[in-house]
Coordinates of C-alpha atoms in Angstrom, one line a residue:
Chain H
M1 CA 0.0 0.0 0.0
K2 CA 1.5 3.5 -0.9
K3 CA 2.4 5.6 2.1
A4 CA -0.3 8.3 1.3
T5 CA -3.0 5.7 1.1
A6 CA -1.9 4.0 4.4
I7 CA -2.0 7.4 6.2
T8 CA -5.3 8.4 4.8
V9 CA -6.7 4.9 5.8
L10 CA -5.3 5.3 9.2
L11 CA -6.6 8.8 9.6
G12 CA -10.0 7.5 8.3
A13 CA -10.1 4.8 11.0
G14 CA -8.9 7.3 13.5
A15 CA -11.8 9.7 12.5
I16 CA -14.2 7.2 13.5
T17 CA -13.3 7.6 17.2
A18 CA -12.5 11.2 16.7
G19 CA -16.0 11.8 14.8
A20 CA -15.3 15.5 14.3
V21 CA -15.8 17.1 10.9
F22 CA -16.0 20.7 10.1
A23 CA -18.6 22.0 7.6
E24 CA -18.8 25.6 7.0
P25 CA -22.3 27.2 7.7
V26 CA -23.8 27.8 4.3
E27 CA -23.5 31.3 2.7
D28 CA -27.0 32.5 1.8
N29 CA -29.3 35.4 2.2
L30 CA -32.6 35.2 4.0
V31 CA -35.4 37.4 2.7
V32 CA -38.9 36.3 4.1
N33 CA -41.8 36.8 1.6
G34 CA -39.4 38.7 -0.8
Q35 CA -39.9 41.7 1.8
I36 CA -38.3 41.2 5.2
E37 CA -34.6 41.3 5.0
M38 CA -33.0 39.5 7.8
T39 CA -29.6 39.8 9.2
T40 CA -28.4 36.4 9.8
W41 CA -24.7 36.7 9.9
T42 CA -23.0 39.9 11.6
E43 CA -20.2 41.0 13.8
A44 CA -19.9 39.9 17.4
P45 CA -21.9 41.8 20.0
D46 CA -20.3 43.0 23.3
A47 CA -21.6 39.8 25.2
V48 CA -19.2 37.6 23.0
E49 CA -16.4 39.9 22.5
G50 CA -13.3 37.9 22.3
K51 CA -15.3 34.6 22.5
L52 CA -17.0 34.4 18.8
P53 CA -15.5 35.9 16.0
E54 CA -19.0 36.8 14.5
V55 CA -22.4 35.7 15.2
I56 CA -24.3 33.3 12.9
S57 CA -28.1 32.4 13.1
G58 CA -28.9 28.8 13.1
W59 CA -30.7 29.2 9.7
H60 CA -27.3 28.9 8.2
F61 CA -26.4 25.5 9.6
R62 CA -29.5 23.9 8.1
G63 CA -30.0 22.2 4.5
T64 CA -31.1 23.9 1.4
E65 CA -34.8 22.7 1.7
T66 CA -35.1 23.6 5.3
R67 CA -33.7 27.1 4.7
A68 CA -36.1 27.6 1.8
M69 CA -39.2 26.6 4.0
Q70 CA -38.5 29.6 6.2
A71 CA -38.4 32.1 3.3
D72 CA -42.1 32.1 2.7
D73 CA -44.8 32.5 5.2
F74 CA -47.1 29.9 3.3
D75 CA -44.2 27.4 3.3
N76 CA -43.4 28.0 6.8
P77 CA -45.6 25.6 9.1
G78 CA -44.8 27.7 12.1
M79 CA -47.2 30.3 10.7
I80 CA -50.1 28.0 11.3
F81 CA -49.6 28.6 15.0
V82 CA -49.2 32.3 14.4
E83 CA -52.6 32.3 12.7
D84 CA -54.1 30.3 15.5
A85 CA -52.7 32.9 18.1
Q86 CA -53.9 35.8 15.9
E87 CA -57.6 34.3 16.5
S88 CA -56.8 34.1 20.4
W89 CA -55.6 37.5 20.3
S90 CA -59.0 38.8 19.4
T91 CA -60.9 36.2 21.7
V92 CA -62.2 37.5 25.0
Q93 CA -60.8 35.5 27.9
G94 CA -61.1 35.8 31.6
D95 CA -63.5 37.5 33.9
A96 CA -62.6 41.0 33.0
G97 CA -64.3 40.5 29.7
K98 CA -61.3 41.5 27.7
S99 CA -59.1 40.0 24.8
C100 CA -55.4 41.0 24.1
A101 CA -57.0 43.3 21.4
S102 CA -59.0 45.2 23.8
C103 CA -55.9 47.1 25.1
H104 CA -53.3 46.3 22.4
E105 CA -55.6 46.6 19.4
D106 CA -53.7 45.5 16.2
V107 CA -50.8 43.2 17.2
A108 CA -48.5 44.2 14.3
D109 CA -48.4 47.8 15.6
S110 CA -48.5 47.3 19.3
M111 CA -46.2 44.4 19.6
K112 CA -43.7 45.6 17.0
G113 CA -40.0 45.8 18.6
V114 CA -41.2 43.9 21.7
R115 CA -39.7 40.5 20.9
A116 CA -36.4 42.2 20.2
V117 CA -35.9 43.5 23.9
Y118 CA -37.0 40.6 25.8
P119 CA -36.1 39.1 28.4
K120 CA -36.0 42.5 30.1
W121 CA -36.3 44.3 33.4
N122 CA -40.0 45.2 34.7
E123 CA -39.8 48.0 37.1
D124 CA -43.0 47.5 38.9
A125 CA -42.4 43.9 39.5
E126 CA -38.9 44.3 40.1
E127 CA -37.7 41.2 38.1
V128 CA -36.2 40.2 34.9
R129 CA -39.4 39.0 32.8
T130 CA -39.5 36.7 29.8
L131 CA -42.0 37.4 27.1
E132 CA -44.0 34.3 28.5
M133 CA -43.9 35.8 32.0
Q134 CA -45.2 39.0 30.8
V135 CA -48.0 37.4 28.7
N136 CA -49.1 35.5 31.9
A137 CA -48.8 38.7 34.0
C138 CA -51.2 40.5 31.5
R139 CA -53.6 37.5 31.5
T140 CA -53.8 37.2 35.3
G141 CA -53.6 40.9 36.3
N142 CA -55.4 42.8 33.5
M143 CA -57.8 40.0 31.9
E144 CA -58.4 37.9 35.0
A145 CA -57.8 34.9 33.0
E146 CA -56.1 31.7 33.8
P147 CA -52.3 31.8 33.2
L148 CA -51.1 29.6 30.2
K149 CA -48.8 26.6 30.6
Y150 CA -45.4 28.2 30.1
T151 CA -44.2 25.9 27.1
G152 CA -47.8 24.8 26.1
T153 CA -48.9 25.2 22.4
E154 CA -51.3 28.2 23.2
M155 CA -48.6 30.2 24.9
T156 CA -45.8 29.3 22.3
S157 CA -48.2 30.1 19.6
M158 CA -48.7 33.5 21.1
I159 CA -45.0 34.2 21.5
A160 CA -44.7 33.2 17.8
L161 CA -47.3 35.7 16.9
I162 CA -45.6 38.5 18.9
S163 CA -42.0 37.5 17.4
S164 CA -43.5 37.3 13.8
V165 CA -44.1 41.1 14.0
S166 CA -40.7 41.9 14.9
R167 CA -39.0 39.9 12.3
G168 CA -36.1 41.6 10.7
M169 CA -35.5 44.0 13.6
P170 CA -32.3 43.2 15.4
V171 CA -32.2 41.5 18.9
D172 CA -31.3 44.1 21.3
V173 CA -31.5 42.9 25.0
A174 CA -29.9 45.0 27.9
T175 CA -27.2 43.4 29.8
D176 CA -26.5 46.1 32.3
G177 CA -28.3 48.0 34.9
P178 CA -30.9 46.3 37.1
V179 CA -30.6 43.0 34.8
S180 CA -26.8 42.7 35.3
E181 CA -27.1 40.3 38.2
T182 CA -29.4 38.0 36.3
W183 CA -27.3 38.2 33.2
E184 CA -24.1 37.4 35.1
A185 CA -26.1 34.3 36.7
G186 CA -26.9 33.2 33.1
K187 CA -23.5 33.6 31.9
E188 CA -22.3 31.3 34.8
L189 CA -24.7 28.8 33.8
Y190 CA -23.6 28.7 30.1
Y191 CA -20.1 27.9 31.0
T192 CA -20.8 25.5 33.9
R193 CA -20.5 21.7 32.8
T194 CA -23.3 19.6 33.9
G195 CA -24.6 16.0 33.9
Q196 CA -22.9 12.8 33.4
L197 CA -21.5 14.0 30.1
E198 CA -20.0 16.9 31.8
L199 CA -20.9 19.3 29.0
S200 CA -21.5 23.0 29.3
C201 CA -23.4 25.1 26.6
A202 CA -20.2 26.5 25.5
N203 CA -18.4 23.2 24.9
C204 CA -20.7 22.7 21.9
H205 CA -22.0 26.0 20.8
E206 CA -18.9 28.1 21.3
D207 CA -16.1 25.7 21.0
N208 CA -17.4 23.4 18.4
Y209 CA -20.0 25.1 16.2
G210 CA -19.7 24.3 12.7
R211 CA -18.7 20.6 13.4
M212 CA -20.9 17.8 13.0
I213 CA -22.2 15.9 16.0
R214 CA -23.1 12.6 14.5
A215 CA -25.0 13.7 11.5
D216 CA -26.2 17.1 13.2
H217 CA -24.6 20.3 12.1
L218 CA -23.8 22.1 15.3
S219 CA -25.0 25.7 15.3
Q220 CA -23.9 28.6 17.8
G221 CA -26.9 28.0 19.8
Q222 CA -28.7 31.3 19.0
I223 CA -32.2 31.8 20.1
N224 CA -33.1 34.6 17.6
G225 CA -35.2 32.2 15.7
F226 CA -37.5 31.1 18.6
P227 CA -40.1 29.9 18.8
V228 CA -38.9 27.2 16.3
Y229 CA -41.0 24.9 14.1
R230 CA -38.8 21.7 14.2
L231 CA -39.2 19.3 11.3
K232 CA -38.5 16.6 14.0
N233 CA -41.5 17.1 15.9
T234 CA -43.7 19.2 13.5
K235 CA -44.7 21.6 16.1
L236 CA -43.6 25.0 17.7
N237 CA -40.8 24.7 20.3
A238 CA -40.3 27.3 23.0
V239 CA -36.9 28.4 24.3
H240 CA -37.2 26.9 27.8
A241 CA -38.3 23.7 26.2
R242 CA -35.2 23.4 24.2
F243 CA -32.8 24.3 27.1
K244 CA -34.6 21.5 29.0
G245 CA -33.9 19.1 26.2
C246 CA -30.2 20.3 25.9
V247 CA -29.6 19.8 29.8
R248 CA -31.3 16.4 29.6
D249 CA -29.1 15.5 26.8
T250 CA -25.9 16.1 29.1
R251 CA -27.9 13.6 31.3
A252 CA -28.3 16.0 34.1
E253 CA -31.3 16.9 36.0
T254 CA -32.8 19.5 34.2
F255 CA -34.3 22.8 35.3
A256 CA -38.0 23.7 34.7
P257 CA -39.3 25.9 32.2
G258 CA -40.0 29.4 33.8
S259 CA -37.3 28.7 36.5
P260 CA -34.9 31.6 37.6
E261 CA -32.2 29.7 36.1
F262 CA -33.6 29.2 32.6
V263 CA -34.9 33.0 32.8
A264 CA -31.3 33.9 33.5
L265 CA -30.0 31.6 30.8
E266 CA -32.5 33.1 28.3
L267 CA -31.4 36.7 28.9
Y268 CA -27.8 35.8 28.6
V269 CA -28.1 33.6 25.5
A270 CA -30.4 36.1 23.8
S271 CA -27.7 38.8 24.4
R272 CA -25.0 36.5 22.6
G273 CA -27.3 37.2 19.5
N274 CA -27.5 40.9 19.8
G275 CA -27.5 42.3 16.2
L276 CA -29.1 39.1 14.6
S277 CA -32.6 39.7 13.4
V278 CA -35.6 38.3 15.1
E279 CA -36.6 35.4 13.1
G280 CA -39.3 33.7 15.1
P281 CA -41.1 31.4 14.0
S282 CA -38.2 30.0 12.3
V283 CA -37.7 26.4 10.7
R284 CA -35.1 24.0 11.9
N285 CA -34.3 20.4 11.9
Chain Y
M1 CA -63.2 15.0 14.2
A2 CA -59.3 15.8 14.7
E3 CA -58.9 19.0 16.8
N4 CA -57.8 22.2 15.3
V5 CA -57.8 21.3 11.6
R6 CA -57.2 24.3 9.7
P7 CA -57.0 24.4 5.8
R8 CA -54.9 27.1 4.1
V9 CA -54.6 27.8 0.5
K10 CA -52.6 30.0 -1.6
A11 CA -53.8 30.7 -5.0
P12 CA -53.9 33.9 -7.3
R13 CA -57.1 36.2 -7.0
K14 CA -56.8 37.0 -10.7
A15 CA -55.6 35.4 -13.7
S16 CA -55.9 35.8 -17.5
A17 CA -58.0 33.0 -19.4
G18 CA -55.7 30.1 -20.1
E19 CA -53.0 31.1 -17.7
E20 CA -50.9 28.6 -15.7
V21 CA -50.9 29.3 -12.0
T22 CA -49.1 27.8 -8.9
I23 CA -51.2 26.5 -6.1
K24 CA -50.1 25.9 -2.7
T25 CA -52.1 24.1 0.1
L26 CA -51.5 23.2 3.8
I27 CA -53.8 21.8 6.4
S28 CA -53.0 21.4 9.9
H29 CA -53.5 17.8 10.8
P30 CA -51.4 15.5 13.1
M31 CA -51.4 12.5 10.5
E32 CA -51.4 10.0 13.1
S33 CA -49.6 7.2 11.3
G34 CA -50.5 4.2 13.3
Q35 CA -46.9 3.3 13.9
R36 CA -46.6 5.3 17.4
K37 CA -47.0 3.8 20.7
D38 CA -48.5 5.6 23.7
A39 CA -46.9 5.7 27.2
D40 CA -48.7 2.4 28.2
G41 CA -47.3 0.8 24.9
N42 CA -50.6 0.5 23.1
T43 CA -50.5 1.4 19.6
I44 CA -52.0 4.6 18.9
P45 CA -54.5 4.1 16.0
R46 CA -54.2 5.4 12.5
S47 CA -55.8 8.7 11.8
I48 CA -55.0 10.5 8.7
I49 CA -56.2 12.5 5.8
H50 CA -56.4 10.0 3.1
R51 CA -57.5 12.2 0.1
F52 CA -57.0 15.6 -1.2
T53 CA -58.8 16.9 -4.3
C54 CA -58.6 20.1 -6.3
E55 CA -61.2 21.3 -8.7
F56 CA -61.8 24.4 -10.8
N57 CA -65.4 25.0 -11.8
G58 CA -66.2 21.4 -11.2
E59 CA -63.4 20.0 -13.4
M60 CA -60.4 18.0 -11.7
V61 CA -57.2 19.5 -11.4
V62 CA -55.5 16.9 -9.0
D63 CA -56.7 14.1 -6.9
V64 CA -54.2 12.7 -4.3
A65 CA -54.5 9.4 -2.5
M66 CA -52.6 10.0 0.7
E67 CA -50.9 7.4 2.9
P68 CA -49.5 7.6 6.5
A69 CA -46.1 8.5 5.0
I70 CA -47.3 12.1 4.1
S71 CA -45.8 14.4 6.9
T72 CA -47.9 16.1 9.6
N73 CA -49.4 19.3 8.2
P74 CA -50.0 17.9 4.7
Y75 CA -48.4 20.3 2.1
F76 CA -49.1 20.2 -1.6
E77 CA -47.8 22.6 -4.4
F78 CA -49.0 21.9 -8.1
E79 CA -50.0 23.9 -11.0
A80 CA -53.4 24.6 -12.6
V81 CA -54.9 26.1 -15.8
V82 CA -57.5 28.9 -15.3
P83 CA -59.6 28.9 -18.6
E84 CA -62.1 31.3 -17.2
A85 CA -63.2 33.0 -14.1
G86 CA -64.5 30.9 -11.5
D87 CA -63.8 28.9 -8.1
F88 CA -61.2 26.5 -7.0
K89 CA -62.6 24.1 -4.5
F90 CA -60.2 22.2 -2.2
T91 CA -61.4 19.1 -0.2
W92 CA -59.6 17.0 2.4
Y93 CA -61.1 13.7 3.5
D94 CA -60.3 12.5 6.9
D95 CA -60.2 8.8 8.1
D96 CA -62.7 9.6 10.8
G97 CA -65.3 10.8 8.2
S98 CA -64.8 14.5 8.5
V99 CA -64.4 16.5 5.3
Y100 CA -62.7 19.8 5.3
E101 CA -63.2 22.4 2.4
E102 CA -61.8 25.5 1.3
T103 CA -62.8 27.8 -1.8
S104 CA -60.8 30.4 -3.6
S105 CA -62.2 32.6 -6.2
V106 CA -60.4 33.8 -9.4
A107 CA -61.4 36.8 -11.4
L108 CA -60.3 37.3 -14.8
A109 CA -57.5 39.8 -15.1
Chain N
M1 CA -14.4 22.8 3.1
T2 CA -11.7 21.5 0.8
L3 CA -12.4 18.1 -0.5
T4 CA -9.1 16.2 -0.1
R5 CA -9.0 12.5 0.1
R6 CA -8.5 12.7 3.7
N7 CA -11.6 14.7 4.2
V8 CA -13.6 12.5 2.0
M9 CA -12.5 9.3 4.2
V10 CA -13.2 11.1 7.2
M11 CA -16.8 12.1 5.9
G12 CA -17.3 8.6 4.9
A13 CA -16.3 7.0 8.0
G14 CA -18.5 9.4 10.1
A15 CA -21.3 9.1 7.7
F16 CA -21.5 5.4 8.1
V17 CA -21.8 5.8 11.9
A18 CA -24.4 8.5 11.5
F19 CA -26.6 7.0 8.8
G20 CA -26.7 3.5 10.0
L21 CA -27.5 0.6 8.2
P22 CA -29.9 1.3 5.0
M23 CA -33.4 0.0 4.8
S24 CA -34.0 -2.5 2.0
A25 CA -37.2 -2.6 -0.3
S26 CA -40.0 -4.8 1.2
A27 CA -41.9 -7.3 -0.5
A28 CA -45.0 -5.1 0.0
A29 CA -43.3 -2.4 -2.1
E30 CA -42.6 -4.7 -5.0
D31 CA -46.3 -5.8 -4.8
A32 CA -47.5 -2.3 -4.9
I33 CA -45.6 -1.6 -8.0
A34 CA -46.7 -4.7 -9.7
E35 CA -50.4 -3.8 -9.0
F36 CA -49.9 -0.2 -10.4
T37 CA -48.3 -1.4 -13.6
G38 CA -50.0 -4.8 -14.0
G39 CA -46.6 -6.4 -14.4
A40 CA -45.8 -4.1 -17.4
D41 CA -42.3 -2.8 -17.9
M42 CA -41.1 0.6 -16.7
G43 CA -39.0 2.8 -18.9
S44 CA -36.4 4.9 -17.1
E45 CA -37.3 8.3 -19.0
G46 CA -40.4 10.1 -18.4
V47 CA -40.7 10.9 -14.6
T48 CA -38.3 13.0 -12.6
L49 CA -38.1 12.6 -8.9
T50 CA -36.3 15.4 -6.9
A51 CA -35.5 14.5 -3.2
P52 CA -32.7 15.7 -1.1
E53 CA -29.6 13.6 -0.9
I54 CA -29.4 13.8 2.9
A55 CA -32.8 14.5 4.6
E56 CA -32.5 17.2 7.4
N57 CA -35.0 15.1 9.3
G58 CA -36.7 11.9 8.4
N59 CA -40.0 13.4 9.7
T60 CA -40.4 16.0 7.2
V61 CA -38.6 15.3 3.8
P62 CA -39.6 17.6 0.8
I63 CA -39.9 15.8 -2.6
E64 CA -41.1 16.7 -6.0
I65 CA -42.2 14.7 -9.1
D66 CA -42.7 15.9 -12.6
A67 CA -44.0 13.4 -15.3
P68 CA -45.1 15.4 -18.5
G69 CA -47.9 13.7 -20.1
A70 CA -48.6 11.4 -17.2
E71 CA -52.2 10.3 -15.8
A72 CA -51.0 9.2 -12.5
V73 CA -47.8 9.1 -10.4
M74 CA -47.3 6.7 -7.5
I75 CA -44.7 7.3 -5.1
L76 CA -43.4 4.7 -2.6
A77 CA -40.8 4.8 0.3
M78 CA -39.2 1.3 -0.3
G79 CA -37.9 0.8 3.2
N80 CA -40.8 2.3 5.2
P81 CA -43.0 -0.1 7.4
T82 CA -45.8 0.6 4.9
P83 CA -44.2 1.7 1.6
G84 CA -47.3 3.5 0.1
V85 CA -46.7 7.4 0.2
A86 CA -49.1 8.9 -2.3
E87 CA -50.8 8.6 -5.5
F88 CA -51.4 11.7 -7.7
K89 CA -54.0 11.7 -10.4
F90 CA -53.9 14.7 -12.7
G91 CA -57.0 16.0 -14.4
P92 CA -57.7 18.0 -17.5
L93 CA -56.9 21.3 -15.4
A94 CA -53.6 20.3 -14.2
A95 CA -51.2 22.8 -16.0
S96 CA -48.5 20.3 -15.5
Q97 CA -48.1 16.8 -14.2
S98 CA -45.9 18.0 -11.6
A99 CA -46.4 18.2 -7.6
S100 CA -44.6 18.9 -4.4
T101 CA -45.1 17.6 -1.0
R102 CA -43.5 16.6 2.2
I103 CA -43.0 12.9 3.4
R104 CA -41.7 10.7 6.3
L105 CA -39.0 8.3 5.8
A106 CA -38.1 5.9 8.6
G107 CA -34.6 5.4 7.6
T108 CA -32.1 5.7 4.7
Q109 CA -33.7 4.1 1.6
D110 CA -34.8 4.4 -2.0
V111 CA -37.9 6.6 -2.7
V112 CA -39.5 5.5 -6.0
A113 CA -41.9 7.4 -8.4
V114 CA -43.8 5.4 -11.0
A115 CA -45.7 7.1 -13.7
R116 CA -48.5 5.9 -15.8
M117 CA -48.5 7.6 -19.3
K118 CA -51.7 8.4 -21.1
D119 CA -50.5 6.0 -23.8
G120 CA -50.6 3.3 -21.1
S121 CA -46.8 3.0 -20.8
F122 CA -44.9 3.2 -17.7
A123 CA -41.9 5.1 -16.3
K124 CA -40.0 4.9 -13.2
A125 CA -37.7 7.1 -11.2
S126 CA -35.7 6.2 -8.0
S127 CA -33.7 8.4 -5.5
N128 CA -31.9 7.4 -2.5
V129 CA -32.3 9.5 0.5
K130 CA -30.0 9.2 3.4
V131 CA -32.0 9.7 6.8
T132 CA -29.6 10.7 9.6
I133 CA -29.7 10.4 13.3
G134 CA -29.3 13.7 15.0
G135 CA -26.9 15.1 17.5
C136 CA -27.3 14.6 21.0
G137 CA -30.6 12.8 21.6
G138 CA -31.7 13.7 18.2

């Protein structure tokens, strides 16, 4: 056997155990409905200065057909849920006899820009709130309605509706001032190894994005595309549901959706994507 | 009736006589394949949409016999000729006997 | 990524681990074809089947068929527990005998499209789609 062939075979054999292959995220341009221009690849924001050379949306790590599905609101199955939520928006719920529309009127006007700045500090409640928390606060406080299950279909569809009207706008969550303590807690969680597999978020999404993990193309773990319609379960998935899955995959006891740990983590991870466009609802594998 | 089944159609509102147009259809439906098992290990029975048809002014455009291998939220894209002004009629037939319909009118440009 | 022999070997080795063993055509699939064609021969020209080489996820795989002049096109997933996928009948107001849809594939396998032409002849196209196991926990 020629020397070059022998080395290649040995390297091939070694690669079965090493398993790491790098594949460039695909260069492509996302314009939704021929109208909404998305920023999906941009310079690193402050939160990841020195850690990531640039920030890249999960969209670039998916295959051709999957990327195409997100480019048209009819092809994007996530929009079915947005339509459902549009109906809920105008439906009276709760003892106060109000619907979301009673106070907020047209969702496209009143909610424009909202997704882009959440999670954020709520002065009256003196806490960091995620969008889900704010929806439930409105429901229980203003509508006198039952709170929605944090990662249930009804809530996630509503979050998708609110996200959809901010598509194309840059994510811009605050990391200083009253939120800084929560942000620091989220950052610590991001870099802490957990579980039997002893993996931190950073081990995959910062140190190894672009690599193949088995047959999956690892992304930077950005959340600008949430809620996500996953081809795998053909439904919308919320941020905390995805966090829960990831932590479970390291074979650790996972935190609960809505827990302070996940709220802090969501704030931190959102800040890592500052500058990328809000894409939700997006389509991923 | 399967819950929350919502048909959606994308078809042009105007066309010139004889124009070829692209039609897209989507219907939210779980398409339970009959292969899955529930938490107790019992097979969840099959319950899918088994047929989709598209007509224009009563004439057939496409008639699809569907099996469990069609994904959840069945999606179809196809092309139709619009010979005159009229209505596209879309019909989905569910295993449980339900029939879902959607109509889309086309005016002559 | 530059395609050197080293990279191709590495990709190949990793790919085998990721894709697993392909699923072979079932007897039911062959029967379904025989029933559709009545046992007639199938030409290789006349129907185009477009499917991804590697499916992002086996649960939702976009495919397209195009068979100019066909009356009906049957699609089969040769390695699925039940091979039938769909049968498209094209009527007088179909502008073309083409359609796109999204299907479920249980594993790496051949997807086959058989077209029955207006003149009674048959044509067949086949596409091998690799269905992958995801990253951590899929």
